[in-house]
PDB file of C-alpha atoms in Angstrom:
ATOM      1  CA  MET N   1     -93.579  24.452 -12.500  1.00 58.00           C
ATOM      2  CA  SER N   2     -91.435  27.349 -14.599  1.00 85.00           C
ATOM      3  CA  ILE N   3     -90.004  28.897 -11.777  1.00 88.00           C
ATOM      4  CA  ARG N   4     -86.975  27.008 -10.393  1.00 89.00           C
ATOM      5  CA  ILE N   5     -85.861  27.454  -6.637  1.00 90.00           C
ATOM      6  CA  ASN N   6     -81.975  27.683  -6.333  1.00 90.00           C
ATOM      7  CA  LEU N   7     -81.849  28.308  -2.591  1.00 91.00           C
ATOM      8  CA  ASP N   8     -80.184  25.385  -1.700  1.00 89.00           C
ATOM      9  CA  VAL N   9     -77.321  26.446  -4.566  1.00 91.00           C
ATOM     10  CA  GLU N  10     -77.255  29.881  -2.922  1.00 90.00           C
ATOM     11  CA  MET N  11     -77.020  27.966   0.870  1.00 92.00           C
ATOM     12  CA  ALA N  12     -74.276  25.991  -0.343  1.00 92.00           C
ATOM     13  CA  LYS N  13     -71.992  28.565  -1.877  1.00 91.00           C
ATOM     14  CA  LYS N  14     -72.695  30.285   1.893  1.00 89.00           C
ATOM     15  CA  LYS N  15     -72.123  27.199   3.304  1.00 91.00           C
ATOM     16  CA  ILE N  16     -74.938  27.768   5.696  1.00 91.00           C
ATOM     17  CA  SER N  17     -77.449  24.918   7.104  1.00 92.00           C
ATOM     18  CA  SER N  18     -81.153  24.916   6.799  1.00 91.00           C
ATOM     19  CA  GLY N  19     -81.720  25.040  10.969  1.00 92.00           C
ATOM     20  CA  ALA N  20     -79.580  28.086  10.894  1.00 92.00           C
ATOM     21  CA  LEU N  21     -81.151  30.063   7.803  1.00 93.00           C
ATOM     22  CA  ALA N  22     -84.488  29.119   8.850  1.00 93.00           C
ATOM     23  CA  GLU N  23     -83.621  30.928  12.010  1.00 92.00           C
ATOM     24  CA  GLN N  24     -82.092  33.669  10.220  1.00 91.00           C
ATOM     25  CA  ILE N  25     -84.746  34.590   8.405  1.00 92.00           C
ATOM     26  CA  GLY N  26     -87.724  33.586  11.146  1.00 91.00           C
ATOM     27  CA  ILE N  27     -89.418  30.839   9.402  1.00 92.00           C
ATOM     28  CA  THR N  28     -89.769  27.039  10.368  1.00 92.00           C
ATOM     29  CA  GLN N  29     -87.537  24.216   8.820  1.00 92.00           C
ATOM     30  CA  ALA N  30     -90.622  22.751   7.316  1.00 92.00           C
ATOM     31  CA  ASN N  31     -91.570  26.072   5.775  1.00 91.00           C
ATOM     32  CA  LEU N  32     -87.791  26.338   4.300  1.00 92.00           C
ATOM     33  CA  SER N  33     -88.478  22.848   3.040  1.00 92.00           C
ATOM     34  CA  ILE N  34     -91.122  23.385   0.783  1.00 91.00           C
ATOM     35  CA  LEU N  35     -89.683  26.491  -0.636  1.00 91.00           C
ATOM     36  CA  LYS N  36     -86.349  24.730  -1.336  1.00 89.00           C
ATOM     37  CA  THR N  37     -88.501  21.356  -3.109  1.00 89.00           C
ATOM     38  CA  GLY N  38     -90.444  23.686  -4.964  1.00 86.00           C
ATOM     39  CA  LYS N  39     -93.467  22.800  -3.177  1.00 88.00           C
ATOM     40  CA  ALA N  40     -94.366  26.762  -2.588  1.00 90.00           C
ATOM     41  CA  LYS N  41     -97.355  28.140  -4.360  1.00 89.00           C
ATOM     42  CA  ALA N  42     -95.893  31.863  -3.071  1.00 91.00           C
ATOM     43  CA  ILE N  43     -93.251  33.595  -1.302  1.00 92.00           C
ATOM     44  CA  ARG N  44     -93.697  37.084   0.832  1.00 93.00           C
ATOM     45  CA  PHE N  45     -91.761  39.868   0.004  1.00 94.00           C
ATOM     46  CA  SER N  46     -90.854  40.060   3.502  1.00 93.00           C
ATOM     47  CA  THR N  47     -89.213  36.238   3.148  1.00 93.00           C
ATOM     48  CA  LEU N  48     -87.378  36.928   0.354  1.00 93.00           C
ATOM     49  CA  GLU N  49     -86.086  40.337   1.797  1.00 94.00           C
ATOM     50  CA  ALA N  50     -84.656  38.137   4.733  1.00 94.00           C
ATOM     51  CA  ILE N  51     -83.009  35.486   2.759  1.00 94.00           C
ATOM     52  CA  CYS N  52     -81.366  37.798   0.605  1.00 94.00           C
ATOM     53  CA  GLU N  53     -80.313  39.598   3.767  1.00 93.00           C
ATOM     54  CA  ALA N  54     -79.108  36.149   5.297  1.00 92.00           C
ATOM     55  CA  LEU N  55     -77.398  34.817   1.958  1.00 92.00           C
ATOM     56  CA  GLY N  56     -76.441  37.797   0.775  1.00 91.00           C
ATOM     57  CA  CYS N  57     -77.644  37.891  -2.345  1.00 92.00           C
ATOM     58  CA  GLN N  58     -80.332  39.280  -5.200  1.00 93.00           C
ATOM     59  CA  PRO N  59     -83.541  37.798  -5.610  1.00 93.00           C
ATOM     60  CA  GLY N  60     -82.895  36.700  -9.256  1.00 93.00           C
ATOM     61  CA  ASP N  61     -79.730  34.242  -7.783  1.00 92.00           C
ATOM     62  CA  ILE N  62     -82.900  32.235  -5.876  1.00 92.00           C
ATOM     63  CA  LEU N  63     -85.495  32.465  -7.843  1.00 92.00           C
ATOM     64  CA  GLU N  64     -85.219  31.466 -11.758  1.00 90.00           C
ATOM     65  CA  TYR N  65     -87.821  31.464 -15.006  1.00 91.00           C
ATOM     66  CA  VAL N  66     -87.274  28.040 -16.721  1.00 88.00           C
ATOM     67  CA  ASP N  67     -89.426  28.192 -20.083  1.00 83.00           C
ATOM     68  CA  ASP N  68     -90.770  24.483 -19.862  1.00 76.00           C
ATOM     69  CA  GLY N  69     -93.360  24.744 -22.800  1.00 73.00           C
ATOM     70  CA  LYS N  70     -96.275  24.831 -20.524  1.00 65.00           C
ATOM     71  CA  GLU N  71     -99.046  27.690 -21.079  1.00 58.00           C
TER      72      GLU N  71
ATOM     73  CA  MET T   1    -115.677  28.320  22.051  1.00 62.00           C
ATOM     74  CA  LYS T   2    -119.367  29.488  20.960  1.00 68.00           C
ATOM     75  CA  LYS T   3    -118.579  28.040  17.631  1.00 69.00           C
ATOM     76  CA  ASP T   4    -117.519  24.623  18.952  1.00 80.00           C
ATOM     77  CA  ARG T   5    -120.486  24.446  21.002  1.00 87.00           C
ATOM     78  CA  SER T   6    -122.976  25.214  18.231  1.00 91.00           C
ATOM     79  CA  ALA T   7    -120.929  22.468  16.067  1.00 90.00           C
ATOM     80  CA  PHE T   8    -121.332  19.974  19.071  1.00 91.00           C
ATOM     81  CA  VAL T   9    -124.865  20.712  19.430  1.00 93.00           C
ATOM     82  CA  SER T  10    -125.434  20.020  15.612  1.00 93.00           C
ATOM     83  CA  LEU T  11    -123.581  16.865  16.305  1.00 93.00           C
ATOM     84  CA  VAL T  12    -126.116  16.097  19.166  1.00 95.00           C
ATOM     85  CA  SER T  13    -128.765  16.648  16.652  1.00 95.00           C
ATOM     86  CA  VAL T  14    -127.780  14.691  14.271  1.00 96.00           C
ATOM     87  CA  GLY T  15    -126.955  11.414  16.631  1.00 95.00           C
ATOM     88  CA  VAL T  16    -130.925  12.057  18.024  1.00 96.00           C
ATOM     89  CA  LEU T  17    -132.267  11.878  14.369  1.00 96.00           C
ATOM     90  CA  GLY T  18    -130.269   9.162  13.778  1.00 96.00           C
ATOM     91  CA  ALA T  19    -131.774   7.214  16.881  1.00 96.00           C
ATOM     92  CA  VAL T  20    -135.184   8.530  15.738  1.00 96.00           C
ATOM     93  CA  LEU T  21    -134.594   7.154  12.055  1.00 95.00           C
ATOM     94  CA  ALA T  22    -133.645   3.761  13.953  1.00 95.00           C
ATOM     95  CA  ALA T  23    -136.546   3.839  15.615  1.00 96.00           C
ATOM     96  CA  LEU T  24    -138.791   4.299  12.936  1.00 94.00           C
ATOM     97  CA  ALA T  25    -137.036   1.945  10.583  1.00 94.00           C
ATOM     98  CA  VAL T  26    -138.631  -0.742  13.605  1.00 95.00           C
ATOM     99  CA  PHE T  27    -142.109   0.831  13.708  1.00 95.00           C
ATOM    100  CA  ALA T  28    -142.709   2.067  10.424  1.00 94.00           C
ATOM    101  CA  PRO T  29    -145.245  -0.335   9.642  1.00 93.00           C
ATOM    102  CA  ALA T  30    -147.120  -0.098  12.576  1.00 95.00           C
ATOM    103  CA  LEU T  31    -146.897   3.998  12.630  1.00 94.00           C
ATOM    104  CA  VAL T  32    -148.138   3.949   8.882  1.00 94.00           C
ATOM    105  CA  SER T  33    -150.935   1.947   9.771  1.00 94.00           C
ATOM    106  CA  ALA T  34    -151.758   3.989  12.501  1.00 94.00           C
ATOM    107  CA  PHE T  35    -151.729   7.136  10.156  1.00 92.00           C
ATOM    108  CA  ILE T  36    -154.006   5.128   7.890  1.00 92.00           C
ATOM    109  CA  GLU T  37    -156.853   4.304  10.639  1.00 92.00           C
ATOM    110  CA  HIS T  38    -156.261   8.119  12.318  1.00 92.00           C
ATOM    111  CA  PHE T  39    -156.687  10.196   9.371  1.00 91.00           C
ATOM    112  CA  ASP T  40    -159.108   7.509   7.733  1.00 89.00           C
ATOM    113  CA  ARG T  41    -156.777   7.303   4.473  1.00 89.00           C
ATOM    114  CA  PRO T  42    -157.349   4.573   2.121  1.00 90.00           C
ATOM    115  CA  GLU T  43    -155.638   1.090   2.786  1.00 90.00           C
ATOM    116  CA  ARG T  44    -153.703   0.870  -0.643  1.00 90.00           C
ATOM    117  CA  ILE T  45    -151.383   3.695  -0.043  1.00 91.00           C
ATOM    118  CA  TYR T  46    -149.986   1.639   2.974  1.00 93.00           C
ATOM    119  CA  LEU T  47    -147.869  -0.151   0.992  1.00 94.00           C
ATOM    120  CA  PRO T  48    -145.904   2.434  -1.221  1.00 93.00           C
ATOM    121  CA  ILE T  49    -145.602   4.863   1.759  1.00 94.00           C
ATOM    122  CA  VAL T  50    -143.717   1.803   3.437  1.00 95.00           C
ATOM    123  CA  VAL T  51    -141.486   0.481   0.466  1.00 95.00           C
ATOM    124  CA  THR T  52    -140.693   4.324   0.204  1.00 95.00           C
ATOM    125  CA  PHE T  53    -139.470   4.590   3.621  1.00 95.00           C
ATOM    126  CA  TYR T  54    -137.446   1.562   3.574  1.00 96.00           C
ATOM    127  CA  ALA T  55    -135.791   2.557   0.314  1.00 96.00           C
ATOM    128  CA  ILE T  56    -135.308   6.054   1.387  1.00 95.00           C
ATOM    129  CA  LEU T  57    -133.619   4.662   4.742  1.00 96.00           C
ATOM    130  CA  PRO T  58    -130.290   3.607   3.584  1.00 96.00           C
ATOM    131  CA  PHE T  59    -129.854   7.246   1.920  1.00 96.00           C
ATOM    132  CA  ALA T  60    -130.699   8.628   4.805  1.00 96.00           C
ATOM    133  CA  ALA T  61    -128.358   6.940   7.303  1.00 96.00           C
ATOM    134  CA  GLY T  62    -125.665   7.881   4.674  1.00 97.00           C
ATOM    135  CA  VAL T  63    -126.444  11.421   4.987  1.00 97.00           C
ATOM    136  CA  LEU T  64    -126.540  11.191   8.756  1.00 97.00           C
ATOM    137  CA  ILE T  65    -123.231   9.191   8.955  1.00 97.00           C
ATOM    138  CA  CYS T  66    -121.660  11.964   6.173  1.00 97.00           C
ATOM    139  CA  LEU T  67    -123.005  14.875   8.462  1.00 96.00           C
ATOM    140  CA  TRP T  68    -121.197  13.085  11.267  1.00 96.00           C
ATOM    141  CA  LYS T  69    -118.200  12.740  10.464  1.00 96.00           C
ATOM    142  CA  LEU T  70    -118.347  16.162   8.683  1.00 95.00           C
ATOM    143  CA  LEU T  71    -119.251  18.033  12.131  1.00 94.00           C
ATOM    144  CA  GLY T  72    -116.161  15.606  13.731  1.00 94.00           C
ATOM    145  CA  ASN T  73    -113.704  17.163  11.563  1.00 94.00           C
ATOM    146  CA  ILE T  74    -115.258  20.716  12.071  1.00 93.00           C
ATOM    147  CA  LEU T  75    -115.053  20.023  15.706  1.00 93.00           C
ATOM    148  CA  ALA T  76    -111.515  18.996  15.352  1.00 92.00           C
ATOM    149  CA  GLY T  77    -110.434  22.281  13.910  1.00 89.00           C
ATOM    150  CA  GLU T  78    -109.818  20.825  10.249  1.00 90.00           C
ATOM    151  CA  VAL T  79    -112.656  22.867   8.019  1.00 91.00           C
ATOM    152  CA  PHE T  80    -111.457  23.332   5.020  1.00 93.00           C
ATOM    153  CA  LEU T  81    -110.211  19.800   3.905  1.00 93.00           C
ATOM    154  CA  PRO T  82    -110.511  17.835   0.855  1.00 94.00           C
ATOM    155  CA  GLN T  83    -112.023  15.385   2.725  1.00 96.00           C
ATOM    156  CA  ASN T  84    -114.787  17.477   3.777  1.00 96.00           C
ATOM    157  CA  VAL T  85    -115.611  18.292   0.279  1.00 97.00           C
ATOM    158  CA  ARG T  86    -116.348  14.999  -0.580  1.00 97.00           C
ATOM    159  CA  LEU T  87    -118.667  14.380   2.555  1.00 97.00           C
ATOM    160  CA  LEU T  88    -120.760  17.261   0.893  1.00 97.00           C
ATOM    161  CA  ARG T  89    -120.169  15.869  -2.484  1.00 97.00           C
ATOM    162  CA  SER T  90    -121.603  12.507  -1.032  1.00 97.00           C
ATOM    163  CA  ILE T  91    -124.534  13.924   0.608  1.00 97.00           C
ATOM    164  CA  SER T  92    -125.630  15.825  -2.529  1.00 97.00           C
ATOM    165  CA  PHE T  93    -125.572  12.423  -4.159  1.00 97.00           C
ATOM    166  CA  LEU T  94    -127.307  10.853  -1.865  1.00 97.00           C
ATOM    167  CA  LEU T  95    -130.036  13.298  -2.172  1.00 97.00           C
ATOM    168  CA  PHE T  96    -130.084  13.396  -5.669  1.00 97.00           C
ATOM    169  CA  PHE T  97    -130.902   9.186  -5.492  1.00 97.00           C
ATOM    170  CA  ALA T  98    -133.602  10.167  -2.384  1.00 96.00           C
ATOM    171  CA  THR T  99    -134.909  12.454  -4.857  1.00 97.00           C
ATOM    172  CA  ILE T 100    -135.656  10.126  -7.596  1.00 97.00           C
ATOM    173  CA  ILE T 101    -136.847   7.973  -5.141  1.00 96.00           C
ATOM    174  CA  PHE T 102    -139.517  10.098  -4.242  1.00 96.00           C
ATOM    175  CA  ALA T 103    -140.396  11.196  -7.954  1.00 95.00           C
ATOM    176  CA  VAL T 104    -141.001   7.765  -8.370  1.00 95.00           C
ATOM    177  CA  ALA T 105    -142.987   7.114  -5.266  1.00 95.00           C
ATOM    178  CA  GLY T 106    -144.786   9.871  -6.058  1.00 94.00           C
ATOM    179  CA  TYR T 107    -146.533   8.208  -8.910  1.00 93.00           C
ATOM    180  CA  PHE T 108    -148.238   5.781  -6.119  1.00 91.00           C
ATOM    181  CA  TYR T 109    -148.876   8.941  -3.838  1.00 91.00           C
ATOM    182  CA  MET T 110    -148.837  12.184  -4.728  1.00 92.00           C
ATOM    183  CA  PRO T 111    -147.763  13.808  -1.444  1.00 92.00           C
ATOM    184  CA  PHE T 112    -144.490  12.505  -2.623  1.00 94.00           C
ATOM    185  CA  TYR T 113    -143.805  14.665  -5.025  1.00 95.00           C
ATOM    186  CA  LEU T 114    -143.494  17.267  -2.522  1.00 95.00           C
ATOM    187  CA  LEU T 115    -140.852  15.831  -0.673  1.00 95.00           C
ATOM    188  CA  GLY T 116    -139.205  15.095  -3.567  1.00 96.00           C
ATOM    189  CA  VAL T 117    -139.006  19.005  -4.863  1.00 96.00           C
ATOM    190  CA  CYS T 118    -137.894  19.627  -1.106  1.00 96.00           C
ATOM    191  CA  ALA T 119    -135.051  17.023  -1.399  1.00 96.00           C
ATOM    192  CA  ALA T 120    -134.013  18.308  -5.091  1.00 96.00           C
ATOM    193  CA  PHE T 121    -133.493  22.087  -3.302  1.00 97.00           C
ATOM    194  CA  MET T 122    -131.355  20.579  -0.654  1.00 96.00           C
ATOM    195  CA  VAL T 123    -129.735  18.726  -3.496  1.00 97.00           C
ATOM    196  CA  LEU T 124    -129.088  22.313  -4.925  1.00 97.00           C
ATOM    197  CA  ILE T 125    -127.981  23.566  -1.655  1.00 97.00           C
ATOM    198  CA  VAL T 126    -125.343  21.297  -0.495  1.00 97.00           C
ATOM    199  CA  ARG T 127    -123.783  21.683  -3.832  1.00 97.00           C
ATOM    200  CA  VAL T 128    -123.488  25.386  -3.108  1.00 97.00           C
ATOM    201  CA  VAL T 129    -122.273  24.700  -0.610  1.00 96.00           C
ATOM    202  CA  LYS T 130    -119.483  21.928  -1.787  1.00 97.00           C
ATOM    203  CA  ASN T 131    -118.428  24.405  -4.324  1.00 97.00           C
ATOM    204  CA  CYS T 132    -117.912  27.034  -1.450  1.00 96.00           C
ATOM    205  CA  PHE T 133    -115.637  24.589   0.436  1.00 95.00           C
ATOM    206  CA  ALA T 134    -113.905  23.330  -2.697  1.00 96.00           C
ATOM    207  CA  ALA T 135    -113.257  26.892  -3.304  1.00 96.00           C
ATOM    208  CA  ALA T 136    -112.043  27.376   0.674  1.00 96.00           C
ATOM    209  CA  VAL T 137    -109.784  24.604   0.283  1.00 95.00           C
ATOM    210  CA  GLU T 138    -107.824  25.795  -2.871  1.00 93.00           C
ATOM    211  CA  LEU T 139    -107.310  29.086  -0.795  1.00 93.00           C
ATOM    212  CA  LYS T 140    -105.985  27.190   2.284  1.00 92.00           C
ATOM    213  CA  GLU T 141    -103.815  25.194   0.405  1.00 90.00           C
ATOM    214  CA  GLU T 142    -102.411  28.161  -1.403  1.00 90.00           C
ATOM    215  CA  ASN T 143    -102.126  30.059   1.639  1.00 90.00           C
ATOM    216  CA  ASP T 144    -100.203  26.925   3.562  1.00 89.00           C
ATOM    217  CA  LEU T 145     -97.967  26.735   0.649  1.00 90.00           C
ATOM    218  CA  THR T 146     -96.667  30.740   0.997  1.00 91.00           C
ATOM    219  CA  VAL T 147     -93.987  31.350   2.709  1.00 89.00           C
TER     220      VAL T 147
END
């Protein structure tokens, strides 16, 4: 996948647990896990907005494009 | 609720058809004899009809088993599953083999050609439904993995 999720890095910086973040942004821990492990196929703007608000960061801090050579 | 009832009726119908098929498996030779006698048909068609029936029987039973499993999943609320796509694919293959048997049997008893054409149409219909299911499974997966 060419979009890397750096959510765990941001969470570690802010020292926030998965449970607490899931509760703050209003999604289940299972869905947060899907996002953290890179299994998610899409992310809603509302979820991204809630994550950025909770972690005090920008979308670019969470999502990173990586050129893995795949077209 | 209404949808559940509809699926339940389909499930019961599959069960009834299974019972009819089992009964036919036992009484087919006698029924074919009675048919030939009643409609004054030549004796030579007895064997092709009975042989074709018993050749078709496993495929028909397979289709009923697949339908039973499919309807069971639908009743359990699990409609767009990869397993259901596989079941529909199996049904289409079983119908395809039945079409071939009817096509061969038609050489010995012409009306089987008609059944072969019907089975071929059913193959196409089931394949289209299978393709729709496959697309729906993909959409569901994408929806499930949207956070």
